[in-house]
Short mmCIF file of C-alpha atoms in Angstrom, two decimals:
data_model
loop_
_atom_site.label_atom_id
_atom_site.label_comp_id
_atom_site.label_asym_id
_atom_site.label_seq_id
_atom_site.Cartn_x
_atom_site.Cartn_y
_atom_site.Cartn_z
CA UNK A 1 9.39 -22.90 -0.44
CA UNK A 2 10.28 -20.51 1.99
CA UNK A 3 14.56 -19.93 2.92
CA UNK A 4 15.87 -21.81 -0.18
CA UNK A 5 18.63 -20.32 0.31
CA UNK A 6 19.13 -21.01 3.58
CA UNK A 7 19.83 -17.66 5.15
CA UNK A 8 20.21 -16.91 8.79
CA UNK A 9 21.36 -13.29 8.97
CA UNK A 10 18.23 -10.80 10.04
CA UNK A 11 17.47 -7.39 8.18
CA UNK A 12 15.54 -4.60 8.92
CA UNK A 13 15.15 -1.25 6.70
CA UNK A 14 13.88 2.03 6.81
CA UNK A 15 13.76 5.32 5.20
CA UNK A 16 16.26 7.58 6.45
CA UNK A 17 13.91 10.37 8.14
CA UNK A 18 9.98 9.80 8.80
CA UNK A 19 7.86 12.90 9.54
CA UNK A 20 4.19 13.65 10.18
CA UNK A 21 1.74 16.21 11.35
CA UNK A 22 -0.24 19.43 10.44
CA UNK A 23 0.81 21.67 8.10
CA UNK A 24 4.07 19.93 7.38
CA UNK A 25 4.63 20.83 4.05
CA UNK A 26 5.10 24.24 5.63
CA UNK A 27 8.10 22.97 6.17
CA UNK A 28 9.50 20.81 3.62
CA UNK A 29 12.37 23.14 2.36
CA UNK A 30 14.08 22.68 5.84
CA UNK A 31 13.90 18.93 5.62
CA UNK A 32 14.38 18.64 2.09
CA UNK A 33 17.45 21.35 1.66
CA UNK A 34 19.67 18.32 2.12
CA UNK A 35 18.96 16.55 -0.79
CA UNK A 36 19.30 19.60 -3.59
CA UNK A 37 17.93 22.44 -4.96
CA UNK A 38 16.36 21.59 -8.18
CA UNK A 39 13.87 19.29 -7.76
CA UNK A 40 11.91 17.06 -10.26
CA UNK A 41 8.42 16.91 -8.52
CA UNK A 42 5.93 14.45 -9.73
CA UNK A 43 2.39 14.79 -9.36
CA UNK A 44 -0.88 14.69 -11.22
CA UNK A 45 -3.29 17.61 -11.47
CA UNK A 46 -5.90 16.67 -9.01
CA UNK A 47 -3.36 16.73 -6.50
CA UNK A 48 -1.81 19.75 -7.72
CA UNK A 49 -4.32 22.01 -6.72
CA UNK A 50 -4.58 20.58 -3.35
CA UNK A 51 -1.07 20.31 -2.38
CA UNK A 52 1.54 20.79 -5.02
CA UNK A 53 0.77 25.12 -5.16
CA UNK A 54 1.44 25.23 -1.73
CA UNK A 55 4.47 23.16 -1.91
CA UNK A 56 6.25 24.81 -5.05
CA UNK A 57 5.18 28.17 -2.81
CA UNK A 58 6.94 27.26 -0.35
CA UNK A 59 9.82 25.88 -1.22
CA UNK A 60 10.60 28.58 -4.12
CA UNK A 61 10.33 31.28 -0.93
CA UNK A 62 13.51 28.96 -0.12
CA UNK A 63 15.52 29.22 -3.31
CA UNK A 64 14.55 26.03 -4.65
CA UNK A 65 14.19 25.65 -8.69
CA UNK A 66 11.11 23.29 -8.86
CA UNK A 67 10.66 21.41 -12.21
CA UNK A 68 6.82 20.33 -11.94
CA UNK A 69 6.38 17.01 -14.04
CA UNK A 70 2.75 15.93 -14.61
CA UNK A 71 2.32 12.17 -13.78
CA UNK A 72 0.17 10.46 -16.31
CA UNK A 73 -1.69 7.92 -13.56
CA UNK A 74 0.09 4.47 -14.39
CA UNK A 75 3.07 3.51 -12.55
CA UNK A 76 4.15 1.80 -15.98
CA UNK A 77 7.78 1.20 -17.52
CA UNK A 78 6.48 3.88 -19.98
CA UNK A 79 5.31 6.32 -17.92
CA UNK A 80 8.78 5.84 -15.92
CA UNK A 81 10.94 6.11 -19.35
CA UNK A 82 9.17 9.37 -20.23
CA UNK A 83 9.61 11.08 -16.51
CA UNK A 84 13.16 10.09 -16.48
CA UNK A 85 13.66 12.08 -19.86
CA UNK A 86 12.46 15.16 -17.85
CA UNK A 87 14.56 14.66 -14.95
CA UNK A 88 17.52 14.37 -17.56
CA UNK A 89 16.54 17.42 -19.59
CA UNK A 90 16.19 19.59 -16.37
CA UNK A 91 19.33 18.01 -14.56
CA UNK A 92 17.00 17.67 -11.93
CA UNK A 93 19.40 16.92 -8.64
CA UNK A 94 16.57 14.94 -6.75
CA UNK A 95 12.91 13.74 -6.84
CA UNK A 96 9.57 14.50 -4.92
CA UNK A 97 6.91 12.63 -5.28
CA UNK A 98 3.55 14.33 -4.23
CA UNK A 99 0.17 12.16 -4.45
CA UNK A 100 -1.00 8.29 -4.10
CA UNK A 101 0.92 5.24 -4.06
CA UNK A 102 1.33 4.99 -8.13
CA UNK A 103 2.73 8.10 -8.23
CA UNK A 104 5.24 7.37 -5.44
CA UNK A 105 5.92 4.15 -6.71
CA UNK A 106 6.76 5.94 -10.41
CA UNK A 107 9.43 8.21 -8.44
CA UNK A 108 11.43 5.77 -6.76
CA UNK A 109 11.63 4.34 -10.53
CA UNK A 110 12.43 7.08 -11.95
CA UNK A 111 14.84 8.73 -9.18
CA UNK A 112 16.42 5.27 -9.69
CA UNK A 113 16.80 5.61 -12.59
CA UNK A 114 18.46 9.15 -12.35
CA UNK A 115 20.72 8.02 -9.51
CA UNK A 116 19.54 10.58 -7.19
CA UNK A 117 17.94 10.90 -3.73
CA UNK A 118 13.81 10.67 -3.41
CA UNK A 119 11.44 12.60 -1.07
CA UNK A 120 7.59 11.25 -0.37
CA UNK A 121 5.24 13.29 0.26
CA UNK A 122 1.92 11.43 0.26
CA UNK A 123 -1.26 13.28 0.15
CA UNK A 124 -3.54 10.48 0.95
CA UNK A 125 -2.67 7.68 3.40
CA UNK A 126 -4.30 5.04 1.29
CA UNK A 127 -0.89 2.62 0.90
CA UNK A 128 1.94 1.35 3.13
CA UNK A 129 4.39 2.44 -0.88
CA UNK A 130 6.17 5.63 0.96
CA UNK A 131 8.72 4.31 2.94
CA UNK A 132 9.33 1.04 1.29
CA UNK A 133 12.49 0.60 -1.01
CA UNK A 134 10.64 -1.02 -3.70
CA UNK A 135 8.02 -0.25 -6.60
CA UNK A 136 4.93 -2.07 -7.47
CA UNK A 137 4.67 -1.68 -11.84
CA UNK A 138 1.59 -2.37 -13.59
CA UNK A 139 1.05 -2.69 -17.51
CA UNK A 140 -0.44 0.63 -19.02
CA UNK A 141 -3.44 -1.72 -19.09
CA UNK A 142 -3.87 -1.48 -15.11
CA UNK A 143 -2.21 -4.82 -14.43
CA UNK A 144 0.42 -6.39 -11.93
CA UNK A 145 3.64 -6.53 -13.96
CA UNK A 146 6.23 -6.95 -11.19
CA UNK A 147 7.99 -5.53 -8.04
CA UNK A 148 11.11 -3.37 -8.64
CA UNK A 149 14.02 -3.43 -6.19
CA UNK A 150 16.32 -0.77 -4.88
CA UNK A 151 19.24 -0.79 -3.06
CA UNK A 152 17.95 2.15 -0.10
CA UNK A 153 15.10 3.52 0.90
CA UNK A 154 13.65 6.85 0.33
CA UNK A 155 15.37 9.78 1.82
CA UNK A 156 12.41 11.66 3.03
CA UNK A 157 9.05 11.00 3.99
CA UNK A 158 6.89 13.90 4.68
CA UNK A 159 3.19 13.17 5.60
CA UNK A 160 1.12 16.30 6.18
CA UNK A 161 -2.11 15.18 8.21
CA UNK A 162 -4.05 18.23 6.92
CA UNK A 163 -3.83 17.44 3.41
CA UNK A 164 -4.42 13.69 4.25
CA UNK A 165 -7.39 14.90 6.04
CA UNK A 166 -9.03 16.37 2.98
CA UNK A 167 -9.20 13.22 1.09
CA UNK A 168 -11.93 10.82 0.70
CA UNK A 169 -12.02 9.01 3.59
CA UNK A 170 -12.14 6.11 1.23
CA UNK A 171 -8.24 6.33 0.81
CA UNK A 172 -7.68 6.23 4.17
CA UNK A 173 -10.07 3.06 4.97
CA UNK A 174 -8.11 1.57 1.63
CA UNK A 175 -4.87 2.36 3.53
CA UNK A 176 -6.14 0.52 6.78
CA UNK A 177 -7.23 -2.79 4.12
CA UNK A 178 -3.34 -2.87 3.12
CA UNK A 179 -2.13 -2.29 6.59
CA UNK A 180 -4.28 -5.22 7.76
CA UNK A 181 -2.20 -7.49 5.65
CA UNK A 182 1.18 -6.39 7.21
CA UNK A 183 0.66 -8.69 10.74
CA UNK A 184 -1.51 -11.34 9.40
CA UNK A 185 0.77 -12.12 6.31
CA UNK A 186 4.06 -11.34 8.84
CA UNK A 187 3.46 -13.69 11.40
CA UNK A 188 3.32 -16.80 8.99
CA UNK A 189 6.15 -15.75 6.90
CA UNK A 190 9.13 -15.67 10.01
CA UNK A 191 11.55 -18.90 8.25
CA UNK A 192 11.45 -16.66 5.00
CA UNK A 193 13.66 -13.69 3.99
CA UNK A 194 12.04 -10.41 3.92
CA UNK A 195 12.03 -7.75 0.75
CA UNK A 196 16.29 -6.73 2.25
CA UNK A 197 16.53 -10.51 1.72
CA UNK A 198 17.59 -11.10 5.67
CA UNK A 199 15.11 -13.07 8.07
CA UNK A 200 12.87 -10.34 10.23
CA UNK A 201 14.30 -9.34 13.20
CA UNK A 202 12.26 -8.89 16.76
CA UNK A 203 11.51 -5.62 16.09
CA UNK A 204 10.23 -6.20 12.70
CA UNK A 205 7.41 -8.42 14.05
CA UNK A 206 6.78 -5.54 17.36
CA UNK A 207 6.04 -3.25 14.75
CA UNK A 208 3.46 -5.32 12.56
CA UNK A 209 1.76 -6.44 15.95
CA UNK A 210 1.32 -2.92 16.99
CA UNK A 211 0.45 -1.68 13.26
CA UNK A 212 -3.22 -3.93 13.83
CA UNK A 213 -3.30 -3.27 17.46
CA UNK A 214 -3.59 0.67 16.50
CA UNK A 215 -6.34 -0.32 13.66
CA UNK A 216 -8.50 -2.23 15.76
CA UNK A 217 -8.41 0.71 18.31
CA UNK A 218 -8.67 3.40 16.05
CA UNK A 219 -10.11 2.63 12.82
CA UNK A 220 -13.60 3.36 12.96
CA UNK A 221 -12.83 6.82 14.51
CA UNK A 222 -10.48 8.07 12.58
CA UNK A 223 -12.42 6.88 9.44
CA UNK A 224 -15.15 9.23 10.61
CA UNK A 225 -12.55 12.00 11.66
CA UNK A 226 -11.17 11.71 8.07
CA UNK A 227 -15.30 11.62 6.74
CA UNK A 228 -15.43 15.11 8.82
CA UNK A 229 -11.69 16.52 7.24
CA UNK A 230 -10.69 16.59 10.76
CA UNK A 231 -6.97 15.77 12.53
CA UNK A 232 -7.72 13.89 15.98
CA UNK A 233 -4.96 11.21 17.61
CA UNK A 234 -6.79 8.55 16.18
CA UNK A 235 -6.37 10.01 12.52
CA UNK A 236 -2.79 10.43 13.31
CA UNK A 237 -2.25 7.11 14.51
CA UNK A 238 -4.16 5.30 11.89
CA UNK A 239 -1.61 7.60 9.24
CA UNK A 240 1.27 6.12 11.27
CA UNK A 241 0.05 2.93 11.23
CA UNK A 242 -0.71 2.92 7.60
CA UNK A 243 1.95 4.79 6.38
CA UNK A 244 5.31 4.00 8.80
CA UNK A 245 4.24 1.01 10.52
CA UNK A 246 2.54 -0.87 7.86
CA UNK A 247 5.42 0.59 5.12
CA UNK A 248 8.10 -0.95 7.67
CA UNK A 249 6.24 -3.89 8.63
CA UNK A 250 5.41 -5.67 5.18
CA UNK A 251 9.33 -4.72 4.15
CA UNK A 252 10.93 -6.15 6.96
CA UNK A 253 8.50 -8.65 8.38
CA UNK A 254 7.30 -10.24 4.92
CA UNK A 255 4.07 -10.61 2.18
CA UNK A 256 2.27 -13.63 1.69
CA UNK A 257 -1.29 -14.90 0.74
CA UNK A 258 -3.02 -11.47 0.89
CA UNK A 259 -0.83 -9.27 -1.60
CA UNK A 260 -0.22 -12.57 -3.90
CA UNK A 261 -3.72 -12.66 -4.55
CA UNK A 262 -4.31 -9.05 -4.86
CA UNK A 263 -1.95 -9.38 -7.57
CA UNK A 264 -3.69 -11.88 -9.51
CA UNK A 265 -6.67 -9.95 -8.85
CA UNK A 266 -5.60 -7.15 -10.98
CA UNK A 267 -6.24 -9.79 -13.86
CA UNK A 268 -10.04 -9.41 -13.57
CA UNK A 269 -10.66 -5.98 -15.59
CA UNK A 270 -13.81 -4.93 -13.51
CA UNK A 271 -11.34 -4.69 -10.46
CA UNK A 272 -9.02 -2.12 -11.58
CA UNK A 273 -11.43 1.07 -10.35
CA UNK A 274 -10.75 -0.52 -6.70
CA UNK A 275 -7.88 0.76 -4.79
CA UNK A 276 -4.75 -1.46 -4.42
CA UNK A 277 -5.91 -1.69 -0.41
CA UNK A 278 -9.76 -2.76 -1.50
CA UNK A 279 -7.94 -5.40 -2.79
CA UNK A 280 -5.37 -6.32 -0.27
CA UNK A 281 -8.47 -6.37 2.59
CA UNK A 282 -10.07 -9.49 0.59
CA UNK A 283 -6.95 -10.81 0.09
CA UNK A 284 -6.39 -10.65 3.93
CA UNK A 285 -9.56 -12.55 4.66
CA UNK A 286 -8.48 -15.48 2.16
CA UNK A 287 -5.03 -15.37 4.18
CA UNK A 288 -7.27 -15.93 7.13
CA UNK A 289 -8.86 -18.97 5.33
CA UNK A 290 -5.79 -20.76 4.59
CA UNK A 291 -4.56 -20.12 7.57
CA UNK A 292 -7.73 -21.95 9.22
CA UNK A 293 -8.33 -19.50 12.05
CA UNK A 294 -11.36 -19.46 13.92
CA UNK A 295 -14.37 -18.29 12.97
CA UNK A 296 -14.24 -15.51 15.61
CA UNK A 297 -11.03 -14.69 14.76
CA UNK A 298 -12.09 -14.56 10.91
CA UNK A 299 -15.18 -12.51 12.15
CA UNK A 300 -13.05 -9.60 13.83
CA UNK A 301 -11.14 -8.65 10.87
CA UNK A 302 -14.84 -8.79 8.39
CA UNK A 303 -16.26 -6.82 11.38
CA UNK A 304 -13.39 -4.36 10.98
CA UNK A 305 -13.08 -3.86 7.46
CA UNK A 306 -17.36 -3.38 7.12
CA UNK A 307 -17.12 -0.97 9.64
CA UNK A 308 -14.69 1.40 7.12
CA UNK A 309 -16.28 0.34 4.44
CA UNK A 310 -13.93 -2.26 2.62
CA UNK A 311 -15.55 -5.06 0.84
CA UNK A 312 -15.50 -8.96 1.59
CA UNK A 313 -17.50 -10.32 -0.71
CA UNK A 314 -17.60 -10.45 -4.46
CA UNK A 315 -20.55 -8.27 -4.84
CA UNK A 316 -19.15 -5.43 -2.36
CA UNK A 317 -15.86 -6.05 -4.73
CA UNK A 318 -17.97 -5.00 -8.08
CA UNK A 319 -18.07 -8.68 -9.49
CA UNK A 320 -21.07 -10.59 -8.51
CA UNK A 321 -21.23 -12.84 -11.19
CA UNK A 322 -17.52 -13.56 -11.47
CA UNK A 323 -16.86 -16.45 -12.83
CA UNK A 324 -14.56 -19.96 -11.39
CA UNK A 325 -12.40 -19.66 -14.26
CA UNK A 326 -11.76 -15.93 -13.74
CA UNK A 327 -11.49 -17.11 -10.32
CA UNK A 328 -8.92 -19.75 -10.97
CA UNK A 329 -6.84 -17.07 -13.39
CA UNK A 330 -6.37 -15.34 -9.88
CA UNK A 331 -5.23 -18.02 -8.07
CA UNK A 332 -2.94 -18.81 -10.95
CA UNK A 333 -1.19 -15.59 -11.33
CA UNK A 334 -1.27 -15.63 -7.38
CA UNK A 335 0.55 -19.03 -7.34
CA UNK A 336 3.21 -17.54 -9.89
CA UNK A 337 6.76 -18.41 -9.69
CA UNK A 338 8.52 -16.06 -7.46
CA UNK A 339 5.01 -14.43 -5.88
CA UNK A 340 4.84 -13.76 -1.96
CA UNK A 341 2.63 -17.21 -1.24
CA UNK A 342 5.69 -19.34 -1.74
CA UNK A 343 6.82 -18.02 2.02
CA UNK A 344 4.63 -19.45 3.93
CA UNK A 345 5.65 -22.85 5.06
CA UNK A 346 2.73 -24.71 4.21
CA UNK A 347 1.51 -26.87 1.15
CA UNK A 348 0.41 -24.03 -1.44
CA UNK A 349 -1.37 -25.14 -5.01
CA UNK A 350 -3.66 -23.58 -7.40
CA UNK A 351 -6.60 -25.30 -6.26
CA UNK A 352 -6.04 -24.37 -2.96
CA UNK A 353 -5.98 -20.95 -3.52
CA UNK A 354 -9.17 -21.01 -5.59
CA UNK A 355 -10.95 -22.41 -2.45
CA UNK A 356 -9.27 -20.10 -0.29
CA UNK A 357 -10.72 -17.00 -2.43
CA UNK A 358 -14.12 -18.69 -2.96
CA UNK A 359 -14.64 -19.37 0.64
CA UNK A 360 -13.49 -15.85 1.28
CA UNK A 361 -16.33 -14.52 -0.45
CA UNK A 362 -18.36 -17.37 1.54
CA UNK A 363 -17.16 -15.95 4.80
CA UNK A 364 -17.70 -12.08 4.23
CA UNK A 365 -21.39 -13.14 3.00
CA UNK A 366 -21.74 -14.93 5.81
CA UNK A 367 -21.26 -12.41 8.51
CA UNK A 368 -23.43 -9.82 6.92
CA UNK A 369 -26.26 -12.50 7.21
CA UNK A 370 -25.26 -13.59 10.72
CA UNK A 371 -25.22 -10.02 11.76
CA UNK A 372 -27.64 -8.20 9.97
CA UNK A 373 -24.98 -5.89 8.79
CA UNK A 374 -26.50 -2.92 6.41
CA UNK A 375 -24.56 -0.28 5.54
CA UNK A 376 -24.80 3.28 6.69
#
């Protein structure tokens, strides 16, 4: 039920200090001097040889004492517990977190848990996690455990659109299937209070609607900028928009159908080599189904989401012959006490949801027959 609590007083939040564009990790020591000079940086070895040399490099030529901490690829309580230790055995004075969305989401934990300031720096623009004040754990197992609160938001966010430029474009078109989410789940959810716990204000909702107005513009071409490791406007926009706008928007604005369900969908084992935004885009499309929009409304966003290669059907999810009770697992955990759906003022049951996800899949194979759609 959304507002049980009646509350009439409108939030918005934001990380103190957003910044983006080529070869900014050149200059992190100057925006991250503020915070200390002994930093506990997380990231995993992949991304350590494609950002985190160049970093430490950099910031050491500054007098910075970097403590490099190896994340262990699970956002998990344990994983958390055992990167706190570090920070404490180092006296590390603040965090940096350098990679994807679990390992940003594991350093807000764990410079939480420190009580010290956090810096993002994501290398891929594949989740809306940086500038959010809240953490998304999983079980070591790879599934949804809960959402973890905190009382700011980070310090720093530092995107550098060259290194985001030499990932998989994959990450980025995962990035655009969470982003998706932020205006179609904010714009049902305006009676309920937002992740600050205050109703969204006006320029909460500006910011979702011009989050999708950016994708629909510049999607497909900054997909292919990112496929060619180039930085164009439209791959800096689409970063924005997946990064600031969408990171702002689902915060402030609100989550409903589309992330509920993602979370259930972490239930089904054959789903955990998808990104969390693979997830979120078919999650969007059920949104769009219990929210009864027209078909070429419905067709827009499928149209979208082929066209970067995000899937919206069971079989372009990995699990063709999923079964209705798997099926109606998701919809359970999706329905869960205390998940997103319960904000949108509407009647909301389990069976509901399991025709919302099923005709999902119905819709996304429908438009590839209707259109002839093959992919490239």
């Amino acid at each position: 039920m959304p507002n049980p609590n009646k509350v009439t007083e409108r939030l918005f939040q934001s990380p103190s200090k957003y910044i983006q564009g080529p070869y900014a990790i050149h200059n992190a020591a100057k925006y991250l001097g503020k915070l200390g000079k002994a930093p506990l940086l997380l990231c995993d070895e992949i991304v350590w040889n494609i950002a985190g040399k160049e970093l430490v490099q950099a910031l050491e030529s500054a007098g910075f004492k970097v403590y490099r901490a190896v994340f262990g690829g699970e956002a998990s309580r344990e994983e958390i517990d055992r990167l706190s230790a570090l920070g404490r055995q180092e006296t590390s004075d603040f965090v940096i977190a350098l990679g994807g969305g679990k390992t940003i989401d594991t350093a807000k934990t764990v410079a939480d848990d420190l009580s010290v300031q956090v810096a993002i720096i994501p290398t891929t623009a594949s989740t809306d996690a940086p500038c959010s004040a809240l953490s998304v754990l999983y079980r070591p197992s790879g599934e949804f455990q809960c959402y973890t609160f905190f009382d700011k938001n980070p310090n720093i966010v530092l995107v550098d659109t060259t290194v985001i430029s030499k990932a998989p474009a994959r990450f980025l078109a995962a990035g655009m299937g969470d982003a998706l989410a932020t205006n179609v789940e904010a714009r049902r959810v305006g009676n309920s209070p937002n992740f600050g716990g205050g109703l969204p204000t006006e320029v909460s909702s500006a910011i979702c609607q011009k989050c999708e107005e950016i994708l629909f513009k510049y999607g497909k071409q900054a997909y292919e900028a990112n496929k060619a490791h180039a930085v164009t406007p439209a791959l800096e926009a689409v970063v924005e928009a997946n990064t600031l706008l969408s990171g702002l928007g689902f915060e402030s604005g609100g989550l409903a159908a589309a992330h509920a369900i993602h979370d259930g969908m972490t239930a089904i084992e054959e789903l955990h080599k998808l990104l969390h935004g693979e997830k979120v885009a078919f999650g969007t499309i059920c949104q769009l189904v219990l929210d009864g929009v027209a078909t070429t409304e419905l067709d827009r966003y499928i149209e979208l989401m082929l066209s970067v290669d995000l899937p919206v059907n069971f079989e372009q999810l990995g699990i063709p012959n999923v079964k209705d009770e798997e099926l109606r697992h998701v919809a359970e955990l999706a329905c869960a006490p205390g998940e997103t759906i319960w904000n949108l003022d509407r009647v909301i049951n389990v069976d509901i949801v399991f025709g919302a996800i099923k005709a999902a899949d119905a819709a996304g194979r429908d438009y590839i027959k209707r259109h002839g759609w093959k992919k490239e």
